[in-house]
PDB file of C-alpha atoms in Angstrom:
ATOM      1  CA  ASP A   1     155.596 108.570  53.826  1.00  0.00           C
ATOM      2  CA  GLN A   2     157.773 105.576  53.284  1.00  0.00           C
ATOM      3  CA  GLN A   3     160.172 105.312  56.194  1.00  0.00           C
ATOM      4  CA  VAL A   4     161.690 102.075  55.040  1.00  0.00           C
ATOM      5  CA  LYS A   5     163.058 101.661  51.486  1.00  0.00           C
ATOM      6  CA  GLN A   6     164.216  98.737  49.414  1.00  0.00           C
ATOM      7  CA  ASN A   7     165.504 100.326  46.348  1.00  0.00           C
ATOM      8  CA  SER A   8     166.166  97.079  44.321  1.00  0.00           C
ATOM      9  CA  PRO A   9     162.979  95.408  43.452  1.00  0.00           C
ATOM     10  CA  SER A  10     164.797  92.313  42.152  1.00  0.00           C
ATOM     11  CA  LEU A  11     167.980  90.389  42.510  1.00  0.00           C
ATOM     12  CA  SER A  12     169.250  87.454  40.541  1.00  0.00           C
ATOM     13  CA  VAL A  13     172.053  85.326  41.913  1.00  0.00           C
ATOM     14  CA  GLN A  14     173.703  82.057  40.985  1.00  0.00           C
ATOM     15  CA  GLU A  15     173.347  79.182  43.384  1.00  0.00           C
ATOM     16  CA  GLY A  16     176.166  78.872  45.747  1.00  0.00           C
ATOM     17  CA  ARG A  17     176.972  82.618  45.459  1.00  0.00           C
ATOM     18  CA  ILE A  18     176.220  85.362  48.044  1.00  0.00           C
ATOM     19  CA  SER A  19     172.944  87.324  48.007  1.00  0.00           C
ATOM     20  CA  ILE A  20     173.050  90.855  49.371  1.00  0.00           C
ATOM     21  CA  LEU A  21     169.788  92.640  49.999  1.00  0.00           C
ATOM     22  CA  ASN A  22     169.790  96.257  51.050  1.00  0.00           C
ATOM     23  CA  CYS A  23     167.422  98.491  53.081  1.00  0.00           C
ATOM     24  CA  ASP A  24     167.526 102.059  54.083  1.00  0.00           C
ATOM     25  CA  TYR A  25     165.389 103.823  56.611  1.00  0.00           C
ATOM     26  CA  THR A  26     164.758 107.465  57.500  1.00  0.00           C
ATOM     27  CA  ASN A  27     163.270 107.375  61.023  1.00  0.00           C
ATOM     28  CA  SER A  28     166.215 107.858  63.532  1.00  0.00           C
ATOM     29  CA  MET A  29     163.869 106.498  66.304  1.00  0.00           C
ATOM     30  CA  PHE A  30     163.924 102.971  64.736  1.00  0.00           C
ATOM     31  CA  ASP A  31     165.864 100.625  66.891  1.00  0.00           C
ATOM     32  CA  TYR A  32     164.719  97.219  65.917  1.00  0.00           C
ATOM     33  CA  PHE A  33     165.024  95.839  62.528  1.00  0.00           C
ATOM     34  CA  LEU A  34     163.685  92.588  60.933  1.00  0.00           C
ATOM     35  CA  TRP A  35     163.802  90.635  57.662  1.00  0.00           C
ATOM     36  CA  TYR A  36     160.878  88.552  56.543  1.00  0.00           C
ATOM     37  CA  LYS A  37     160.762  86.124  53.606  1.00  0.00           C
ATOM     38  CA  LYS A  38     157.650  85.515  51.696  1.00  0.00           C
ATOM     39  CA  TYR A  39     156.709  82.848  49.174  1.00  0.00           C
ATOM     40  CA  PRO A  40     153.781  83.384  46.721  1.00  0.00           C
ATOM     41  CA  ALA A  41     150.416  82.891  48.259  1.00  0.00           C
ATOM     42  CA  GLU A  42     151.778  82.633  51.799  1.00  0.00           C
ATOM     43  CA  GLY A  43     152.319  85.082  54.653  1.00  0.00           C
ATOM     44  CA  PRO A  44     155.689  86.534  55.477  1.00  0.00           C
ATOM     45  CA  THR A  45     157.907  84.435  57.624  1.00  0.00           C
ATOM     46  CA  PHE A  46     160.301  85.949  60.198  1.00  0.00           C
ATOM     47  CA  LEU A  47     163.847  85.342  59.177  1.00  0.00           C
ATOM     48  CA  ILE A  48     166.192  87.381  61.357  1.00  0.00           C
ATOM     49  CA  SER A  49     166.321  90.554  63.422  1.00  0.00           C
ATOM     50  CA  ILE A  50     168.874  92.973  64.918  1.00  0.00           C
ATOM     51  CA  SER A  51     168.542  95.585  67.540  1.00  0.00           C
ATOM     52  CA  SER A  52     170.401  98.956  67.398  1.00  0.00           C
ATOM     53  CA  ILE A  53     172.847  97.936  70.091  1.00  0.00           C
ATOM     54  CA  LYS A  54     174.415  95.549  67.690  1.00  0.00           C
ATOM     55  CA  ASP A  55     175.961  95.938  64.213  1.00  0.00           C
ATOM     56  CA  LYS A  56     175.819  92.322  63.172  1.00  0.00           C
ATOM     57  CA  ASN A  57     173.673  89.299  63.752  1.00  0.00           C
ATOM     58  CA  GLU A  58     174.155  85.888  62.225  1.00  0.00           C
ATOM     59  CA  ASP A  59     171.915  82.806  62.037  1.00  0.00           C
ATOM     60  CA  GLY A  60     173.233  79.994  59.812  1.00  0.00           C
ATOM     61  CA  ARG A  61     173.430  81.253  56.265  1.00  0.00           C
ATOM     62  CA  PHE A  62     171.829  84.580  57.072  1.00  0.00           C
ATOM     63  CA  THR A  63     173.653  87.589  58.474  1.00  0.00           C
ATOM     64  CA  VAL A  64     172.125  91.004  58.928  1.00  0.00           C
ATOM     65  CA  PHE A  65     174.381  94.068  59.159  1.00  0.00           C
ATOM     66  CA  LEU A  66     173.378  97.351  60.665  1.00  0.00           C
ATOM     67  CA  ASN A  67     174.951 100.754  59.913  1.00  0.00           C
ATOM     68  CA  LYS A  68     173.162 103.264  62.200  1.00  0.00           C
ATOM     69  CA  SER A  69     175.107 106.266  61.049  1.00  0.00           C
ATOM     70  CA  ALA A  70     174.115 105.552  57.509  1.00  0.00           C
ATOM     71  CA  LYS A  71     170.577 104.394  58.402  1.00  0.00           C
ATOM     72  CA  HIS A  72     171.251 101.290  56.340  1.00  0.00           C
ATOM     73  CA  LEU A  73     170.923  97.582  56.903  1.00  0.00           C
ATOM     74  CA  SER A  74     171.682  94.621  54.712  1.00  0.00           C
ATOM     75  CA  LEU A  75     170.921  90.933  54.655  1.00  0.00           C
ATOM     76  CA  HIS A  76     173.617  88.492  53.363  1.00  0.00           C
ATOM     77  CA  ILE A  77     172.733  84.985  52.362  1.00  0.00           C
ATOM     78  CA  VAL A  78     175.612  82.609  51.959  1.00  0.00           C
ATOM     79  CA  PRO A  79     175.599  80.370  50.028  1.00  0.00           C
ATOM     80  CA  SER A  80     172.396  81.039  48.154  1.00  0.00           C
ATOM     81  CA  GLN A  81     170.105  78.099  47.438  1.00  0.00           C
ATOM     82  CA  PRO A  82     167.195  77.584  45.122  1.00  0.00           C
ATOM     83  CA  GLY A  83     164.859  77.512  48.070  1.00  0.00           C
ATOM     84  CA  ASP A  84     165.811  81.070  48.827  1.00  0.00           C
ATOM     85  CA  SER A  85     163.990  82.376  45.864  1.00  0.00           C
ATOM     86  CA  ALA A  86     161.311  84.490  47.518  1.00  0.00           C
ATOM     87  CA  VAL A  87     160.337  88.052  48.291  1.00  0.00           C
ATOM     88  CA  TYR A  88     162.348  89.624  51.098  1.00  0.00           C
ATOM     89  CA  PHE A  89     160.878  92.459  53.184  1.00  0.00           C
ATOM     90  CA  CYS A  90     162.781  94.648  55.403  1.00  0.00           C
ATOM     91  CA  ALA A  91     160.937  96.070  58.512  1.00  0.00           C
ATOM     92  CA  ALA A  92     161.676  98.379  61.301  1.00  0.00           C
ATOM     93  CA  ARG A  93     160.197  99.923  64.385  1.00  0.00           C
ATOM     94  CA  SER A  94     160.893 101.916  67.545  1.00  0.00           C
ATOM     95  CA  SER A  95     160.927  99.838  70.693  1.00  0.00           C
ATOM     96  CA  ASN A  96     158.336 102.049  72.200  1.00  0.00           C
ATOM     97  CA  ASP A  97     155.941 101.593  69.306  1.00  0.00           C
ATOM     98  CA  TYR A  98     153.749  98.649  68.137  1.00  0.00           C
ATOM     99  CA  LYS A  99     153.953  99.666  64.465  1.00  0.00           C
ATOM    100  CA  LEU A 100     156.250  97.882  61.985  1.00  0.00           C
ATOM    101  CA  SER A 101     157.184  99.869  58.899  1.00  0.00           C
ATOM    102  CA  PHE A 102     157.821  97.720  55.852  1.00  0.00           C
ATOM    103  CA  GLY A 103     159.800  98.158  52.715  1.00  0.00           C
ATOM    104  CA  ALA A 104     158.268  97.273  49.361  1.00  0.00           C
ATOM    105  CA  GLY A 105     160.286  94.038  49.158  1.00  0.00           C
ATOM    106  CA  THR A 106     163.071  92.525  46.922  1.00  0.00           C
ATOM    107  CA  THR A 107     162.442  89.484  44.718  1.00  0.00           C
ATOM    108  CA  VAL A 108     165.364  87.256  44.880  1.00  0.00           C
ATOM    109  CA  THR A 109     165.834  84.551  42.131  1.00  0.00           C
ATOM    110  CA  VAL A 110     168.437  81.952  42.710  1.00  0.00           C
ATOM    111  CA  ARG A 111     169.599  80.421  39.449  1.00  0.00           C
ATOM    112  CA  ALA A 112     170.829  76.753  39.236  1.00  0.00           C
TER     113      ALA A 112
ATOM    114  CA  SER B   1     154.188  76.029  69.699  1.00  0.00           C
ATOM    115  CA  GLN B   2     152.153  79.072  68.486  1.00  0.00           C
ATOM    116  CA  THR B   3     150.150  78.887  65.236  1.00  0.00           C
ATOM    117  CA  ILE B   4     147.989  81.410  63.400  1.00  0.00           C
ATOM    118  CA  HIS B   5     145.133  80.529  61.139  1.00  0.00           C
ATOM    119  CA  GLN B   6     143.470  82.811  58.629  1.00  0.00           C
ATOM    120  CA  TRP B   7     140.543  81.878  56.337  1.00  0.00           C
ATOM    121  CA  PRO B   8     139.486  81.814  53.722  1.00  0.00           C
ATOM    122  CA  ALA B   9     142.666  81.698  51.603  1.00  0.00           C
ATOM    123  CA  THR B  10     140.886  83.286  48.603  1.00  0.00           C
ATOM    124  CA  LEU B  11     137.646  85.099  48.275  1.00  0.00           C
ATOM    125  CA  VAL B  12     135.879  86.739  45.284  1.00  0.00           C
ATOM    126  CA  GLN B  13     133.165  89.251  46.275  1.00  0.00           C
ATOM    127  CA  PRO B  14     130.956  91.572  44.386  1.00  0.00           C
ATOM    128  CA  VAL B  15     131.121  95.241  44.946  1.00  0.00           C
ATOM    129  CA  GLY B  16     128.710  96.349  47.756  1.00  0.00           C
ATOM    130  CA  SER B  17     128.711  92.980  49.456  1.00  0.00           C
ATOM    131  CA  PRO B  18     129.736  92.443  53.128  1.00  0.00           C
ATOM    132  CA  LEU B  19     133.000  90.937  54.214  1.00  0.00           C
ATOM    133  CA  SER B  20     134.141  88.894  57.141  1.00  0.00           C
ATOM    134  CA  LEU B  21     137.726  87.541  57.407  1.00  0.00           C
ATOM    135  CA  GLU B  22     138.673  85.572  60.506  1.00  0.00           C
ATOM    136  CA  CYS B  23     141.978  84.979  62.201  1.00  0.00           C
ATOM    137  CA  THR B  24     142.820  82.827  65.210  1.00  0.00           C
ATOM    138  CA  VAL B  25     145.939  82.231  67.252  1.00  0.00           C
ATOM    139  CA  GLU B  26     146.749  79.134  69.096  1.00  0.00           C
ATOM    140  CA  GLY B  27     149.397  78.465  71.740  1.00  0.00           C
ATOM    141  CA  THR B  28     149.659  81.808  73.373  1.00  0.00           C
ATOM    142  CA  SER B  29     147.622  84.079  75.574  1.00  0.00           C
ATOM    143  CA  ASN B  30     146.862  87.808  75.377  1.00  0.00           C
ATOM    144  CA  PRO B  31     148.735  88.262  72.051  1.00  0.00           C
ATOM    145  CA  ASN B  32     148.839  91.587  70.199  1.00  0.00           C
ATOM    146  CA  LEU B  33     146.939  91.149  66.888  1.00  0.00           C
ATOM    147  CA  TYR B  34     147.314  92.978  63.601  1.00  0.00           C
ATOM    148  CA  TRP B  35     145.572  93.259  60.254  1.00  0.00           C
ATOM    149  CA  TYR B  36     147.755  94.256  57.315  1.00  0.00           C
ATOM    150  CA  ARG B  37     147.059  94.704  53.604  1.00  0.00           C
ATOM    151  CA  GLN B  38     149.536  94.230  50.899  1.00  0.00           C
ATOM    152  CA  ALA B  39     148.956  96.015  47.540  1.00  0.00           C
ATOM    153  CA  ALA B  40     150.729  94.741  44.528  1.00  0.00           C
ATOM    154  CA  GLY B  41     154.402  95.643  44.367  1.00  0.00           C
ATOM    155  CA  ARG B  42     154.239  97.492  47.787  1.00  0.00           C
ATOM    156  CA  GLY B  43     155.043  96.737  51.363  1.00  0.00           C
ATOM    157  CA  LEU B  44     152.612  95.781  54.081  1.00  0.00           C
ATOM    158  CA  GLN B  45     150.293  98.525  55.296  1.00  0.00           C
ATOM    159  CA  LEU B  46     149.018  98.188  58.878  1.00  0.00           C
ATOM    160  CA  LEU B  47     145.203  98.484  59.028  1.00  0.00           C
ATOM    161  CA  PHE B  48     144.262  97.738  62.664  1.00  0.00           C
ATOM    162  CA  TYR B  49     145.894  96.440  65.848  1.00  0.00           C
ATOM    163  CA  SER B  50     144.562  95.166  69.119  1.00  0.00           C
ATOM    164  CA  VAL B  51     146.172  94.726  72.582  1.00  0.00           C
ATOM    165  CA  GLY B  52     143.278  93.073  74.190  1.00  0.00           C
ATOM    166  CA  ILE B  53     139.575  91.888  73.824  1.00  0.00           C
ATOM    167  CA  GLY B  54     137.357  94.689  72.537  1.00  0.00           C
ATOM    168  CA  GLN B  55     140.387  97.110  72.058  1.00  0.00           C
ATOM    169  CA  ILE B  56     140.883  98.086  68.453  1.00  0.00           C
ATOM    170  CA  SER B  57     142.989 100.902  66.985  1.00  0.00           C
ATOM    171  CA  SER B  58     142.681 101.874  63.377  1.00  0.00           C
ATOM    172  CA  GLU B  59     145.777 103.043  61.496  1.00  0.00           C
ATOM    173  CA  VAL B  60     144.185 104.482  58.312  1.00  0.00           C
ATOM    174  CA  PRO B  61     140.711 105.726  57.406  1.00  0.00           C
ATOM    175  CA  GLN B  62     138.939 103.182  55.201  1.00  0.00           C
ATOM    176  CA  ASN B  63     135.948 101.180  54.512  1.00  0.00           C
ATOM    177  CA  LEU B  64     136.899  98.335  56.899  1.00  0.00           C
ATOM    178  CA  SER B  65     136.456  97.649  60.546  1.00  0.00           C
ATOM    179  CA  ALA B  66     138.039  95.209  63.010  1.00  0.00           C
ATOM    180  CA  SER B  67     136.738  93.336  66.068  1.00  0.00           C
ATOM    181  CA  ARG B  68     138.279  91.098  68.737  1.00  0.00           C
ATOM    182  CA  PRO B  69     135.445  89.170  70.458  1.00  0.00           C
ATOM    183  CA  GLN B  70     137.868  86.705  72.162  1.00  0.00           C
ATOM    184  CA  ASP B  71     141.457  86.896  73.253  1.00  0.00           C
ATOM    185  CA  ARG B  72     142.798  84.921  70.307  1.00  0.00           C
ATOM    186  CA  GLN B  73     140.276  85.809  67.614  1.00  0.00           C
ATOM    187  CA  PHE B  74     140.572  88.821  65.262  1.00  0.00           C
ATOM    188  CA  ILE B  75     137.941  89.698  62.574  1.00  0.00           C
ATOM    189  CA  LEU B  76     138.197  92.058  59.635  1.00  0.00           C
ATOM    190  CA  SER B  77     134.737  93.215  58.284  1.00  0.00           C
ATOM    191  CA  SER B  78     133.118  95.524  55.911  1.00  0.00           C
ATOM    192  CA  LYS B  79     129.507  96.324  55.370  1.00  0.00           C
ATOM    193  CA  LYS B  80     129.947  97.266  51.744  1.00  0.00           C
ATOM    194  CA  LEU B  81     132.968  96.397  49.759  1.00  0.00           C
ATOM    195  CA  LEU B  82     134.569  98.747  47.239  1.00  0.00           C
ATOM    196  CA  LEU B  83     136.686  97.852  44.261  1.00  0.00           C
ATOM    197  CA  SER B  84     139.630  99.497  46.156  1.00  0.00           C
ATOM    198  CA  ASP B  85     139.421  96.915  48.944  1.00  0.00           C
ATOM    199  CA  SER B  86     140.940  94.310  46.642  1.00  0.00           C
ATOM    200  CA  GLY B  87     144.168  92.995  47.919  1.00  0.00           C
ATOM    201  CA  PHE B  88     146.156  90.491  49.950  1.00  0.00           C
ATOM    202  CA  TYR B  89     145.031  90.662  53.693  1.00  0.00           C
ATOM    203  CA  LEU B  90     147.394  89.320  56.428  1.00  0.00           C
ATOM    204  CA  CYS B  91     146.767  88.794  60.073  1.00  0.00           C
ATOM    205  CA  ALA B  92     149.740  88.736  62.424  1.00  0.00           C
ATOM    206  CA  TRP B  93     150.425  88.309  66.219  1.00  0.00           C
ATOM    207  CA  SER B  94     153.064  89.225  68.558  1.00  0.00           C
ATOM    208  CA  VAL B  95     153.943  89.123  72.230  1.00  0.00           C
ATOM    209  CA  VAL B  96     154.253  92.356  74.167  1.00  0.00           C
ATOM    210  CA  TRP B  97     155.187  95.046  71.545  1.00  0.00           C
ATOM    211  CA  GLY B  98     157.433  96.925  73.901  1.00  0.00           C
ATOM    212  CA  HIS B  99     160.177  94.300  73.678  1.00  0.00           C
ATOM    213  CA  ASN B 100     162.156  93.100  70.665  1.00  0.00           C
ATOM    214  CA  GLN B 101     159.846  90.386  69.528  1.00  0.00           C
ATOM    215  CA  PRO B 102     158.836  89.806  65.851  1.00  0.00           C
ATOM    216  CA  GLN B 103     155.347  89.693  64.514  1.00  0.00           C
ATOM    217  CA  HIS B 104     154.247  86.362  63.077  1.00  0.00           C
ATOM    218  CA  PHE B 105     151.967  86.229  60.143  1.00  0.00           C
ATOM    219  CA  GLY B 106     149.201  83.993  58.841  1.00  0.00           C
ATOM    220  CA  ASP B 107     149.070  82.773  55.176  1.00  0.00           C
ATOM    221  CA  GLY B 108     146.818  85.590  54.140  1.00  0.00           C
ATOM    222  CA  THR B 109     143.501  86.032  52.250  1.00  0.00           C
ATOM    223  CA  ARG B 110     143.537  87.042  48.561  1.00  0.00           C
ATOM    224  CA  LEU B 111     140.458  89.241  48.180  1.00  0.00           C
ATOM    225  CA  SER B 112     139.230  90.068  44.676  1.00  0.00           C
ATOM    226  CA  ILE B 113     136.327  92.503  44.217  1.00  0.00           C
ATOM    227  CA  LEU B 114     134.318  92.248  41.068  1.00  0.00           C
TER     228      LEU B 114
END
């Protein structure tokens, strides 16, 4: 039962352009959403999060948008840089639960 | 600042052998601790979590067990490994789970069963 879905397994983008990663969820109890970045042979690194009381959160080049009615969130990276090439995981949970549900990840490749 | 350490980074074990993976956290007290497994091409699956010493909750039935002998130490074990236990194992910690705080991950252990 996959409650968080990342339907695009990969994304290729030119350096300097925008990367848009999408994530859908099915559990209406989820109210806290996170994005993690993972390089090969390393653990995921927390990138940015958003709670359901907001529809946008920005941190430098990274912005997360949340559309609660559509149960959809997205991560925008502007401008994309070669060091952004990694796997990005979307995760979500309910605030009264310990458990994070993860998507399968999207592999981003930034072309020079 | 808080840090999390996992070891070993890679491990190759024969089927039927025992397993012990260790995880320690520094710079924080009474963290929540988690063990995850990532299968190829899939997201992270929560295996165990712990809210305190000696308190372990299992999320999925399996061949593995977990223990928390000290506040900042979390151990993943098996008495007899199966081929299906191969994967990438990640330890994570967080502050109180009831608030909007992220989980922070170690660098993982790549376990290969032969």
